XYZ file of C-alpha atoms in Angstrom:
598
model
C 27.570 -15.850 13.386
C 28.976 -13.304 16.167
C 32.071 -14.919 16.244
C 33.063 -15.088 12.804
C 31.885 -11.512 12.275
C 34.240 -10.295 14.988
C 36.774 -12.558 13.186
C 36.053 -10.990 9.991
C 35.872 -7.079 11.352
C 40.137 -7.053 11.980
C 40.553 -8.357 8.439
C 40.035 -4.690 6.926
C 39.475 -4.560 3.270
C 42.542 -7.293 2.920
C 41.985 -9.453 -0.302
C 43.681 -12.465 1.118
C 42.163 -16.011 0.375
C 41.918 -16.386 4.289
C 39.511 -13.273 5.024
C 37.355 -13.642 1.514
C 36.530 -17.581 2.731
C 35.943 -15.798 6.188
C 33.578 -13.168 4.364
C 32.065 -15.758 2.234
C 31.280 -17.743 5.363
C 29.515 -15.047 8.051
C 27.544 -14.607 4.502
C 26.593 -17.937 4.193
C 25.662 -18.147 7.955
C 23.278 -14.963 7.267
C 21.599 -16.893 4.946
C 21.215 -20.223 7.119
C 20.416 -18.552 9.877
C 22.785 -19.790 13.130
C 23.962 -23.587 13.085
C 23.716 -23.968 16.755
C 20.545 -25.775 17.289
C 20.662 -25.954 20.630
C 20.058 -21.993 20.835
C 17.589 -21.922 18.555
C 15.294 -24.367 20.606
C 16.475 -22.320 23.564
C 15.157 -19.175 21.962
C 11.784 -21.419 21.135
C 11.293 -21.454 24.821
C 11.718 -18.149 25.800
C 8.143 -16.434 26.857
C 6.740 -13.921 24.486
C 7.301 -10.448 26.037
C 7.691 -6.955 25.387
C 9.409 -4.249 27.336
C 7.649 -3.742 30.329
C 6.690 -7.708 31.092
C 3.553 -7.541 28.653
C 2.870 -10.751 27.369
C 0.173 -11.600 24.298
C -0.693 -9.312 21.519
C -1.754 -5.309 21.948
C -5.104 -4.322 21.213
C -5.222 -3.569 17.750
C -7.395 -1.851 15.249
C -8.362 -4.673 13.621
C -9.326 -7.922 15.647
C -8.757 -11.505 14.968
C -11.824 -11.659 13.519
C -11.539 -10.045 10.484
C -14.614 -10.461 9.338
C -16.575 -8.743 12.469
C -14.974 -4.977 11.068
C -14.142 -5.400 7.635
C -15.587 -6.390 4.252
C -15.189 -9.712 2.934
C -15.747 -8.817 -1.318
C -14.719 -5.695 -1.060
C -12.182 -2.755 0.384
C -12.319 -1.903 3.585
C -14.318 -1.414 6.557
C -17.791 -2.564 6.519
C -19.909 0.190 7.355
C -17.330 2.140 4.894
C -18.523 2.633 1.109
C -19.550 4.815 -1.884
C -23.206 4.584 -2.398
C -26.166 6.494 -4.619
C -28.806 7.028 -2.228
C -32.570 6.971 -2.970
C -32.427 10.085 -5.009
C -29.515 9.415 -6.861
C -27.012 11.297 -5.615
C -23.574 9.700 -4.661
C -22.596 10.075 -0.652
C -19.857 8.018 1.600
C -21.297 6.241 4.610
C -19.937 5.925 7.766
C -18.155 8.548 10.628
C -14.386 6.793 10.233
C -13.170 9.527 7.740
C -14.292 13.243 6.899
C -16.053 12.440 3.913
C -18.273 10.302 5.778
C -21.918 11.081 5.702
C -21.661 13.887 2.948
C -23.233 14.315 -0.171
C -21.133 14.246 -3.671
C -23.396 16.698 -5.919
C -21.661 16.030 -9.388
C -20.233 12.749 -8.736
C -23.238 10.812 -11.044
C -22.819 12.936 -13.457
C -18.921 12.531 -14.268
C -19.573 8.742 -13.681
C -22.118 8.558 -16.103
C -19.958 11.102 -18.831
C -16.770 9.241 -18.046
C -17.951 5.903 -18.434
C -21.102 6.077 -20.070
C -22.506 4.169 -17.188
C -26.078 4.397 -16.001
C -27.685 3.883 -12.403
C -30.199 1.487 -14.600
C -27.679 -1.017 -15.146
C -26.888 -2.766 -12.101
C -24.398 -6.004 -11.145
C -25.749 -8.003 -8.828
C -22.839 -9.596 -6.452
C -23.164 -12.085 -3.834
C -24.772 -10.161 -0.715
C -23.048 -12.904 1.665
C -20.800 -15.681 2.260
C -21.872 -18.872 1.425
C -20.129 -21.390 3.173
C -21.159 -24.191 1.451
C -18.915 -23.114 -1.645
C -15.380 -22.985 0.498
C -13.250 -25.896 -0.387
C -13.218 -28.353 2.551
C -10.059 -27.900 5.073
C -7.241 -30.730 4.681
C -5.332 -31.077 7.502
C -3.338 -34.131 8.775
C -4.537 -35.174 12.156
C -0.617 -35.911 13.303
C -0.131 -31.756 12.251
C -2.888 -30.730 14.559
C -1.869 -32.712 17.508
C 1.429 -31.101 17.492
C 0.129 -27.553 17.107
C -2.068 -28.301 19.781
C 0.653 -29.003 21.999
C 2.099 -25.516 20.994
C -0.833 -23.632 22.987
C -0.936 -21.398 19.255
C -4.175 -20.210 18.674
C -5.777 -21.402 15.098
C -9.174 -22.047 13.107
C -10.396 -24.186 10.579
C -13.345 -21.620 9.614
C -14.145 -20.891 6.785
C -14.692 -17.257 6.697
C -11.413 -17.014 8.711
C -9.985 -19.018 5.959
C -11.523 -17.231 2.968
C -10.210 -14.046 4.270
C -7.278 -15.141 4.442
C -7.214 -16.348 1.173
C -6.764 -13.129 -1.133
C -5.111 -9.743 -1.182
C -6.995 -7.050 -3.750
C -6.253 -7.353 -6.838
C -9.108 -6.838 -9.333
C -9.252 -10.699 -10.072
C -9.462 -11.353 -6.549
C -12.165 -9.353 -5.845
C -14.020 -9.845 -8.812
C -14.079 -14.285 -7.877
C -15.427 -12.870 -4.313
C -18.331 -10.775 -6.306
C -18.670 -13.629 -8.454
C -18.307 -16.893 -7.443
C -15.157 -18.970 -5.381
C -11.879 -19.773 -5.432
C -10.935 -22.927 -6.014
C -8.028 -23.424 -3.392
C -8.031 -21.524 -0.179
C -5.789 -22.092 2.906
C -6.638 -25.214 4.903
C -6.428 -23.657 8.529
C -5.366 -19.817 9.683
C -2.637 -19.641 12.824
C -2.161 -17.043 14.944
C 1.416 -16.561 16.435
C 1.531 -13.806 19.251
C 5.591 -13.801 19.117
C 8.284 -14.352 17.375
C 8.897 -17.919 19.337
C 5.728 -19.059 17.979
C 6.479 -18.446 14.712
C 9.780 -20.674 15.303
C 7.661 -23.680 15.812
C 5.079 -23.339 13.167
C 7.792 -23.270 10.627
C 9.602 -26.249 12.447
C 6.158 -27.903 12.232
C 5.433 -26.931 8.821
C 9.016 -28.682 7.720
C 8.417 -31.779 9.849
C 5.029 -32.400 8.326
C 6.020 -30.984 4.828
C 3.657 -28.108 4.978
C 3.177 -25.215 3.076
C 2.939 -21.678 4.554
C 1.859 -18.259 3.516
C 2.056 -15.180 5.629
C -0.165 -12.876 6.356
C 0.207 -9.478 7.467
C -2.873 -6.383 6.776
C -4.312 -7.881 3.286
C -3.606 -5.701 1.241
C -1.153 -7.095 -1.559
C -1.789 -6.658 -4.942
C 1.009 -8.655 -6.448
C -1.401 -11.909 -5.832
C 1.145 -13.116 -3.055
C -1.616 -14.690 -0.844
C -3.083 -16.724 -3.750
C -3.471 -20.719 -3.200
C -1.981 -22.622 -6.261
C -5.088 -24.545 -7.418
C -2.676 -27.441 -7.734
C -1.001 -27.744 -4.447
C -2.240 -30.850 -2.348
C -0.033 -30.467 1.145
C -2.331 -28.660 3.647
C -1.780 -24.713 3.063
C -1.271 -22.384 6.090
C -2.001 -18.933 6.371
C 0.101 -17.962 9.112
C -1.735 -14.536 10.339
C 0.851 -12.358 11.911
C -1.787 -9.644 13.214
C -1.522 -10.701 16.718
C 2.148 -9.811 16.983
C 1.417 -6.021 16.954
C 3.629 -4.992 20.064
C 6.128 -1.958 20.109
C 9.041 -4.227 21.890
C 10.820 -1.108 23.073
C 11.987 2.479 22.144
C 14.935 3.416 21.684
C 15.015 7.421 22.348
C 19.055 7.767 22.441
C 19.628 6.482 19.098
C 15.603 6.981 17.659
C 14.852 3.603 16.753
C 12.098 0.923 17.877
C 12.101 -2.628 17.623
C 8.503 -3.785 16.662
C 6.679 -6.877 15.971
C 5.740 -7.425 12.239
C 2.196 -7.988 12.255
C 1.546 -4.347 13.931
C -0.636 -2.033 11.262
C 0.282 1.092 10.190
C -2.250 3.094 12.497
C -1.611 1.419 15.167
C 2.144 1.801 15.173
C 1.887 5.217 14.874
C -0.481 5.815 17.411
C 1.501 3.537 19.531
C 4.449 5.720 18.973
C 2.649 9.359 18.840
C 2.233 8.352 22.972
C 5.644 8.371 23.495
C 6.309 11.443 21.155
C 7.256 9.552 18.060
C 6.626 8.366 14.495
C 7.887 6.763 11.771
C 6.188 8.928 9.060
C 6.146 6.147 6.794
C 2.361 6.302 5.748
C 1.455 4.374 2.524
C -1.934 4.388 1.290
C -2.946 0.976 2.844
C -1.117 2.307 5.659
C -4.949 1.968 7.932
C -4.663 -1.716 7.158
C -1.479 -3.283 5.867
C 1.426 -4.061 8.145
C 5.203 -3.410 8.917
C 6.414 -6.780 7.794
C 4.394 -6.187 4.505
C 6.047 -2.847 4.158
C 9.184 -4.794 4.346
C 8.045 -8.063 2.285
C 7.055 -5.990 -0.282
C 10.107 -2.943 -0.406
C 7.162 -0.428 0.248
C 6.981 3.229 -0.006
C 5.206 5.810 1.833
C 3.499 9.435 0.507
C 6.024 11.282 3.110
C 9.447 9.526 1.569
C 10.626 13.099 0.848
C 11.355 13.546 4.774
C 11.199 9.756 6.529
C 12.612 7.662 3.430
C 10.581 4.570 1.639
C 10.995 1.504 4.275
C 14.685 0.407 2.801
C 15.807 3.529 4.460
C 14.031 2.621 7.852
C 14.969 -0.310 8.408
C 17.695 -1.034 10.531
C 17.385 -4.490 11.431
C 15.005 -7.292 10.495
C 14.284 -10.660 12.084
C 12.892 -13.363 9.906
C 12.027 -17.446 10.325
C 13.256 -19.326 7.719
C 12.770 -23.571 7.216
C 17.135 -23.580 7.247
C 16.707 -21.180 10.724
C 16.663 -17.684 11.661
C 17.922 -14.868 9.441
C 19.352 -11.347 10.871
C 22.307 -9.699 11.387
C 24.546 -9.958 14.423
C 24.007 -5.973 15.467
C 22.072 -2.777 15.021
C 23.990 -0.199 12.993
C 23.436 2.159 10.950
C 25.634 0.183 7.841
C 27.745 -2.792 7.276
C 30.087 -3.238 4.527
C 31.190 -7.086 4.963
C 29.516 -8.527 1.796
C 25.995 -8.188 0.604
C 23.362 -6.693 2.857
C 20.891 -9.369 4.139
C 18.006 -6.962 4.308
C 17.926 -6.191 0.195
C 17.295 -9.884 -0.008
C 14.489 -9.894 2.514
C 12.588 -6.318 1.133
C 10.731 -7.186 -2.013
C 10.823 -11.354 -1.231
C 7.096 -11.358 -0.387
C 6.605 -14.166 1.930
C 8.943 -16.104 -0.532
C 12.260 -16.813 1.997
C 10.505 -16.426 5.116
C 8.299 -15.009 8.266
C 9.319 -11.675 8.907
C 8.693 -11.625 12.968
C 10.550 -8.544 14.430
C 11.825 -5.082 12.623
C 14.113 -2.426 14.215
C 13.273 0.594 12.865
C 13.808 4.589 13.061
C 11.956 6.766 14.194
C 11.347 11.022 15.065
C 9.853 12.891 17.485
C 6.493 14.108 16.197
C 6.550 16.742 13.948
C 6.194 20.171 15.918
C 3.853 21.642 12.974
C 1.962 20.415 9.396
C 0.843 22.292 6.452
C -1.271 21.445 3.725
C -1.047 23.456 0.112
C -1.424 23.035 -3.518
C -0.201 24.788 -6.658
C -2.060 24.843 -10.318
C -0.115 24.742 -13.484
C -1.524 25.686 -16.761
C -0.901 21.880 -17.675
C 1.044 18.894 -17.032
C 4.129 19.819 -18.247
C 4.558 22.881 -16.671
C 4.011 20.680 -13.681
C 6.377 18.081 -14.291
C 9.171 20.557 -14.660
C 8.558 22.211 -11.485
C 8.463 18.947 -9.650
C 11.966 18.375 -11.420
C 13.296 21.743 -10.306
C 12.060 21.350 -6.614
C 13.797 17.443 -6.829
C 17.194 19.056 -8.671
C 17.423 21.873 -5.332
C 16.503 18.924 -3.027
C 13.716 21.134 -1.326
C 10.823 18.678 -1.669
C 8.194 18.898 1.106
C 7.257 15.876 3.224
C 5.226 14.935 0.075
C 4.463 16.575 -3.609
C 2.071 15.074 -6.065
C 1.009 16.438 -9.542
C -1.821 14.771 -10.658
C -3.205 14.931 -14.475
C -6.449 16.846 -15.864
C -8.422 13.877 -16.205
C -7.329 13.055 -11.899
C -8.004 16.832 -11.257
C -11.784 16.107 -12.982
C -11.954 12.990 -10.488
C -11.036 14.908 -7.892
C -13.467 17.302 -8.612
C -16.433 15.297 -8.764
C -15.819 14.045 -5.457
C -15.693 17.450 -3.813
C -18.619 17.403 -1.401
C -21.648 19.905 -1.127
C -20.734 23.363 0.048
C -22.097 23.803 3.265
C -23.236 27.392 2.604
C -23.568 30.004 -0.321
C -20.969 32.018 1.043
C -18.374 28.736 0.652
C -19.989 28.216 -2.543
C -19.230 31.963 -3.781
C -15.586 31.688 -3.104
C -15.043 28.669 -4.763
C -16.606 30.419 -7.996
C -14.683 33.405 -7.309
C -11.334 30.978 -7.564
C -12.468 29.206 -10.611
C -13.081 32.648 -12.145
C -9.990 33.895 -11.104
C -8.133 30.564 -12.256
C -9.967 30.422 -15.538
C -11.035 33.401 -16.760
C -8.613 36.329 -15.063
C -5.228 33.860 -15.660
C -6.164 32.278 -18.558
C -5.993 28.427 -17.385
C -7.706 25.814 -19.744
C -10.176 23.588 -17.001
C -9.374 20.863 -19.567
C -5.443 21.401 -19.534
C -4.607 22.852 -16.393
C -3.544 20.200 -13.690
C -2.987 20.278 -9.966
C 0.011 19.818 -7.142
C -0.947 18.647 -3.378
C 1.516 19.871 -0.983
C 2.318 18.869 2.689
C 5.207 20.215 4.472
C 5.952 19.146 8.390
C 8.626 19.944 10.668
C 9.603 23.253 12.705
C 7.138 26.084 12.308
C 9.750 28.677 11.193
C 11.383 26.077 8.412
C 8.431 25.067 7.157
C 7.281 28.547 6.138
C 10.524 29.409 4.564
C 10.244 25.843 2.868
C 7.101 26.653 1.900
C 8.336 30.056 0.273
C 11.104 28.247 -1.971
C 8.560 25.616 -3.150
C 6.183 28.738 -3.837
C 8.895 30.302 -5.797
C 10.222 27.605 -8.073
C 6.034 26.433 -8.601
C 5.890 30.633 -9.698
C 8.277 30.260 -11.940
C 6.711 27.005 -14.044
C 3.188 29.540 -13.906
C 2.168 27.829 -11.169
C -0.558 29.433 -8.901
C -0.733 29.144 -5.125
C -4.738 27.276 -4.686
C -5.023 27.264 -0.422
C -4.646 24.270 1.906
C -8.225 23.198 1.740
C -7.377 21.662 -2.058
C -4.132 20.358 -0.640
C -6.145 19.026 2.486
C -8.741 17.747 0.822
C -6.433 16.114 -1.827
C -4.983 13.706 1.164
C -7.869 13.332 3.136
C -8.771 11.336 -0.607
C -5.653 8.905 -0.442
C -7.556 6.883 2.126
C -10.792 6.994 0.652
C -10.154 6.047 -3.166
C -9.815 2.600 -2.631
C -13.611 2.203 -1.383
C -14.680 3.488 -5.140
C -13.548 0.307 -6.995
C -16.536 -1.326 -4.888
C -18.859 0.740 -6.145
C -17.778 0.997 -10.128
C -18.232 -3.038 -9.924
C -21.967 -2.600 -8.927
C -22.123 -0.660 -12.013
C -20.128 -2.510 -14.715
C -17.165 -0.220 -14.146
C -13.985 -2.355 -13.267
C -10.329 -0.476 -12.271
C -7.253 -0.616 -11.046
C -4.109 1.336 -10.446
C -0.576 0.587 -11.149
C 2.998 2.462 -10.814
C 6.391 2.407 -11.808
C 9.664 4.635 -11.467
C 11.277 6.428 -14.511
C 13.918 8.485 -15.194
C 13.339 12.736 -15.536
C 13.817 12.664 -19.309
C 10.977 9.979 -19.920
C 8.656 11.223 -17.709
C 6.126 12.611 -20.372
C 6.800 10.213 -22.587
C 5.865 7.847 -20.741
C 2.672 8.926 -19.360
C 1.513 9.793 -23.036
C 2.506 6.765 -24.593
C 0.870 4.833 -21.819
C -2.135 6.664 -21.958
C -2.688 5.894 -25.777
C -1.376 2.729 -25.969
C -4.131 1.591 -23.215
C -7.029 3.561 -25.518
C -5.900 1.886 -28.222
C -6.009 -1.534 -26.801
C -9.532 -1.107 -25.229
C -10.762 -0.581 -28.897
C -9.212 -3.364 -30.069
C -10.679 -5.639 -27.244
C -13.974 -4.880 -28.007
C -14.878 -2.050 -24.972
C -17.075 0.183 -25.978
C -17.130 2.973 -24.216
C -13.780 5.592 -24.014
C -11.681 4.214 -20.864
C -10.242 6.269 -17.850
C -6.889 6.562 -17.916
C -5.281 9.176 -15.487
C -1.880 9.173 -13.998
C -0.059 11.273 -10.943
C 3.423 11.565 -9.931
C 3.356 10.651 -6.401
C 7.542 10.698 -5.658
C 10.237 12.598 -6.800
C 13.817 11.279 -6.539
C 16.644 12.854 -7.663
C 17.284 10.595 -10.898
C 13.636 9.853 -12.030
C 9.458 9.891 -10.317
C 7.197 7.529 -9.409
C 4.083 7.752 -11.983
C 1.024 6.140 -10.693
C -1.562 5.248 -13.631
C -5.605 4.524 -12.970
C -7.087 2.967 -15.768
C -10.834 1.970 -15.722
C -13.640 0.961 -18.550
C -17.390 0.205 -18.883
C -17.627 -3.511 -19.026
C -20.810 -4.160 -20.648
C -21.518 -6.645 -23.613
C -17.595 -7.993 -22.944
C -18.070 -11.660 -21.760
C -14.814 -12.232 -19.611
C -14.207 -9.138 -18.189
C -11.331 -9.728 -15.982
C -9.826 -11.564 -19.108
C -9.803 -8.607 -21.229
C -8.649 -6.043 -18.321
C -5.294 -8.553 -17.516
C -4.585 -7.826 -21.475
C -4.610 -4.643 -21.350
C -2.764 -4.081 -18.288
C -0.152 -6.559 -19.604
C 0.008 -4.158 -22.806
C 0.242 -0.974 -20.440
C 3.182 -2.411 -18.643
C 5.050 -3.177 -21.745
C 4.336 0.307 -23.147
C 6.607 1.193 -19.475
C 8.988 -0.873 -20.381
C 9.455 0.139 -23.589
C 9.733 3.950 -21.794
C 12.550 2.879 -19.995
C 9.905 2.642 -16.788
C 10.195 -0.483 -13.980
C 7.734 -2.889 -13.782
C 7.123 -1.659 -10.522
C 8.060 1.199 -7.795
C 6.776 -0.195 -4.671
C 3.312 -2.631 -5.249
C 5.492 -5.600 -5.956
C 5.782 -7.967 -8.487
């Protein structure tokens, strides 16, 4: 591949027959990976080391055993979730995040209005995992010998299996609560290297095996699903033990990493040196950097850092017809199409993603929260258009709804004193009464800005000043604070609305400026009208936020919800009226997706 690049890097832009077959063929080579066995099984012998000699994986957040930290029905960490305590009132267990141990005074209440749920009527779900329900492992004895020989680390187990065997989707989680799947993989490996990963595939093709990879869990395009149909022995090929910062990079600010690395622990890895990535999805405590890639992700600080296409400056990934990457690290390449748009967004499809060479910045020097409130949405919308048209958008902006402000709200903890308590009256008097604001209209804008002290305060300013001129009103960095410190907690609540007949789920998509409102209305009463017509009963949630601004359209992220009770097939009903929601985007001129995945 090196030499017919060079070849093809004197041609110019020349149209001659001779360079376009040259062109055609580093292409082709891209896409078999390099013809020369020989190196290849050279490169399979090479040990598995980072810069600095260290061999094996880092110590990671979470440990091979999945199932010794985190839940295995359920989001998150296991001594993590929403709960209603013995006198009813709603609180967040656990010391991981600030919410933890506090009480949520008004929480029942907007549960109970919202969904017309009642602490009465409980779901009972399956307290443990029974492993007399997992499907048996089927695994040919001639497969096993050779991995043996490999030294790779693997199980049979069948929690470490069942784990393995779903991301969290509502379906997924629901067959957890409820019962089994029917097909799970047959045996979880554990590659520490990129090497390793080399010989499972060459395994997996010499034994015609299937293989799915496995990075944090957290899909939600039902990518680690096991076709009930499939007989050949299924591998889940767990990537979490290659979670090694290779090297830095500090002269051109870029970092070559292993895939299976998690999004805290790369950027803790990289704060000790100075540096981040400031890529920080939602999932970003638990999924990976080759999902962020698999999947095309995007992160709440895009504004700044970019979503991962713009990070990404090299990838490494194992394919059955050899290894796929380009022949150097640069910034662009214009010799044909670009190998990485056909990786991002393949989802395990084409390959293992083992190594990624990303960017990276120093630290940011300083970080401010804010928030703005608009009189209602669209007021909102066209300030977040404004601050996209003069390309000032801080680190991250996003307008949420009335109904998401209400959410919000009820999941504001208990004031720790009466002074606390006075202020935030004197606001919501101020807000309400003095300005005029409908608390059923009126919606709200989190703000986080980063970088140099003195820029950010005159960024700050502008954003001020445009928000001003929409009728927006400065609301303090607690409410901007407090708005992020939610991202990482939302996900628990899906647990807890299942105890309670209350399933949910979120889904996005990108649109243009001009169909922005549009779209979120039409969405909004196109699922409302589809719940009646499936039989729910009670008035669903359906909220939306725009969580990314570009300069050509934003990224809307819905929430829909509904009391389940007295509907038979649940999940059934839900998957019709999502499917109806998502044509209602289409028909808006939105994408079937932003960055979740197909």
């Amino acid at each position: 591949m090196a030499a017919a690049a060079e070849e093809a890097a004197g041609s110019g832009g020349g149209g001659s027959p001779s360079s376009a077959r040259r062109r055609l063929r580093i292409i082709s080579g891209h896409l078999r990976g390099s013809p020369r066995a020989p190196e290849r099984e050279a490169l399979s012998s090479n040990p598995c080391k980072a810069q600095g000699g260290s061999a094996g994986p880092a110590s990671g957040s979470i440990p091979k055993k999945r199932q010794e930290l985190l839940k295995w029905n359920g989001w998150g960490y296991n001594d993590s979730k929403f709960i209603f305590n013995k006198k009813g009132q709603a609180e967040f267990t656990g010391k991981r995040y600030r919410l933890g141990g506090m009480i949520l005074p008004t929480f029942k209440e907007w549960i109970e209005k919202t969904f017309g749920a009642s602490l009465e009527h409980k779901t009972t779900s399956r307290a443990s995992l029974n492993i007399n329900d997992v499907p048996p492992s089927i695994v040919n004895e001639a497969f096993l010998q050779d991995l043996r020989d490999t030294k790779i680390s693997y199980s049979q187990d069948a929690e470490d299996r069942v784990f393995r065997a779903h991301g969290h989707c509502l379906h997924e989680i629901f067959i957890l609560r409820e019962g089994m799947f029917k097909r799970i993989p047959d045996i979880v490996i554990w590659p520490v290297c990129h090497e390793d990963v080399v010989k499972i595939v060459e395994l997996a093709c010499k034994h015609n095996l299937c293989i799915i990879p496995f990075g944090g869990g957290t899909s939600v395009s039902s990518a680690l699903e096991c076709p009930e149909e499939e007989k050949r022995t299924i591998v889940s090929l767990d990537t979490s033990q290659m979670n090694r910062i290779l090297w830095i990079d500090e002269k051109n600010l870029t970092a070559c990493v292993e895939a299976g690395i998690v999004g805290q622990d790369l950027e803790k890895q990289l704060a000790e040196s100075g540096f981040c990535t400031g890529h920080e999805p939602d999932s970003m405590e638990f999924s990976s950097l080759g999902g962020w890639v698999a999947t095309r992700a995007s992160g709440m600080k895009k504004n700044i850092y970019g979503n991962i296409e713009d990070l990404v400056i090299h990838i490494k990934m194992v394919t059955p017809r050899g290894i796929v990457e380009k022949n150097c690290q640069v910034p662009r390449m214009s010799t044909g199409p670009d190998i990485h748009h056909f990786i991002m967004g393949s989802e395990g499809t084409l390959g293992v993603v083992t190594e990624v060479t990303i960017k990276i910045r120093p630290v940011p020097e300083y970080q401010k929260y804010g928030s703005v409130v608009f009189p209602n949405f669209e007021r909102g919308v066209a300030c977040l258009r404004e601050v996209a048209k003069q390309r000032c958008a801080p680190a991250s902006i996003r307008l949420v709804d009335n109904a998401q402000f209400q959410f919000g709200h009820a999941l504001k903890p208990q004031v720790a004193s009466i002074f606390t308590s006075f202020l935030d009256g004197l606001k919501k008097f101020y807000i309400t009464k003095f300005k005029g604001f409908d608390p059923n209209i009126l919606c709200v804008a989190t703000l986080l800005f980063e970088g140099d002290r003195e820029k950010v305060l005159q960024h700050e300013k502008q954003v001020y000043d445009i928000a001003t001129k929409f009728g927006g009103l400065a609301a303090g960095e607690d409410n901007g604070q407090r708005g992020y410190m939610l991202t990482f907690v939302i996900a628990y609540l899906r647990d807890l609305g299942l105890d309670y007949y209350v399933i949910g789920e979120s889904f996005e998509t990108s649109v243009p400026w001009d169909r922005v409102l549009d779209l979120c209305r039409n969405v909004k009463e196109r699922i409302v009208r589809e719940c009646k017509e499936k039989g729910v009963q009670f008035a669903p949630l359906c909220t939306c936020r725009v969580t990314q601004t570009y300069d050509a359209g934003a990224c809307v992220y819905f929430y829909f919800a509904f009391n389940y009770r007295g509907i038979s097939d649940p999940i059934h009903v839900y998957e019709q009226i999502e499917r109806a929601a998502r044509e209602e985007i289409l028909a808006n001129g939105g994408s079937l997706s932003h960055h979740h995945g197909d």
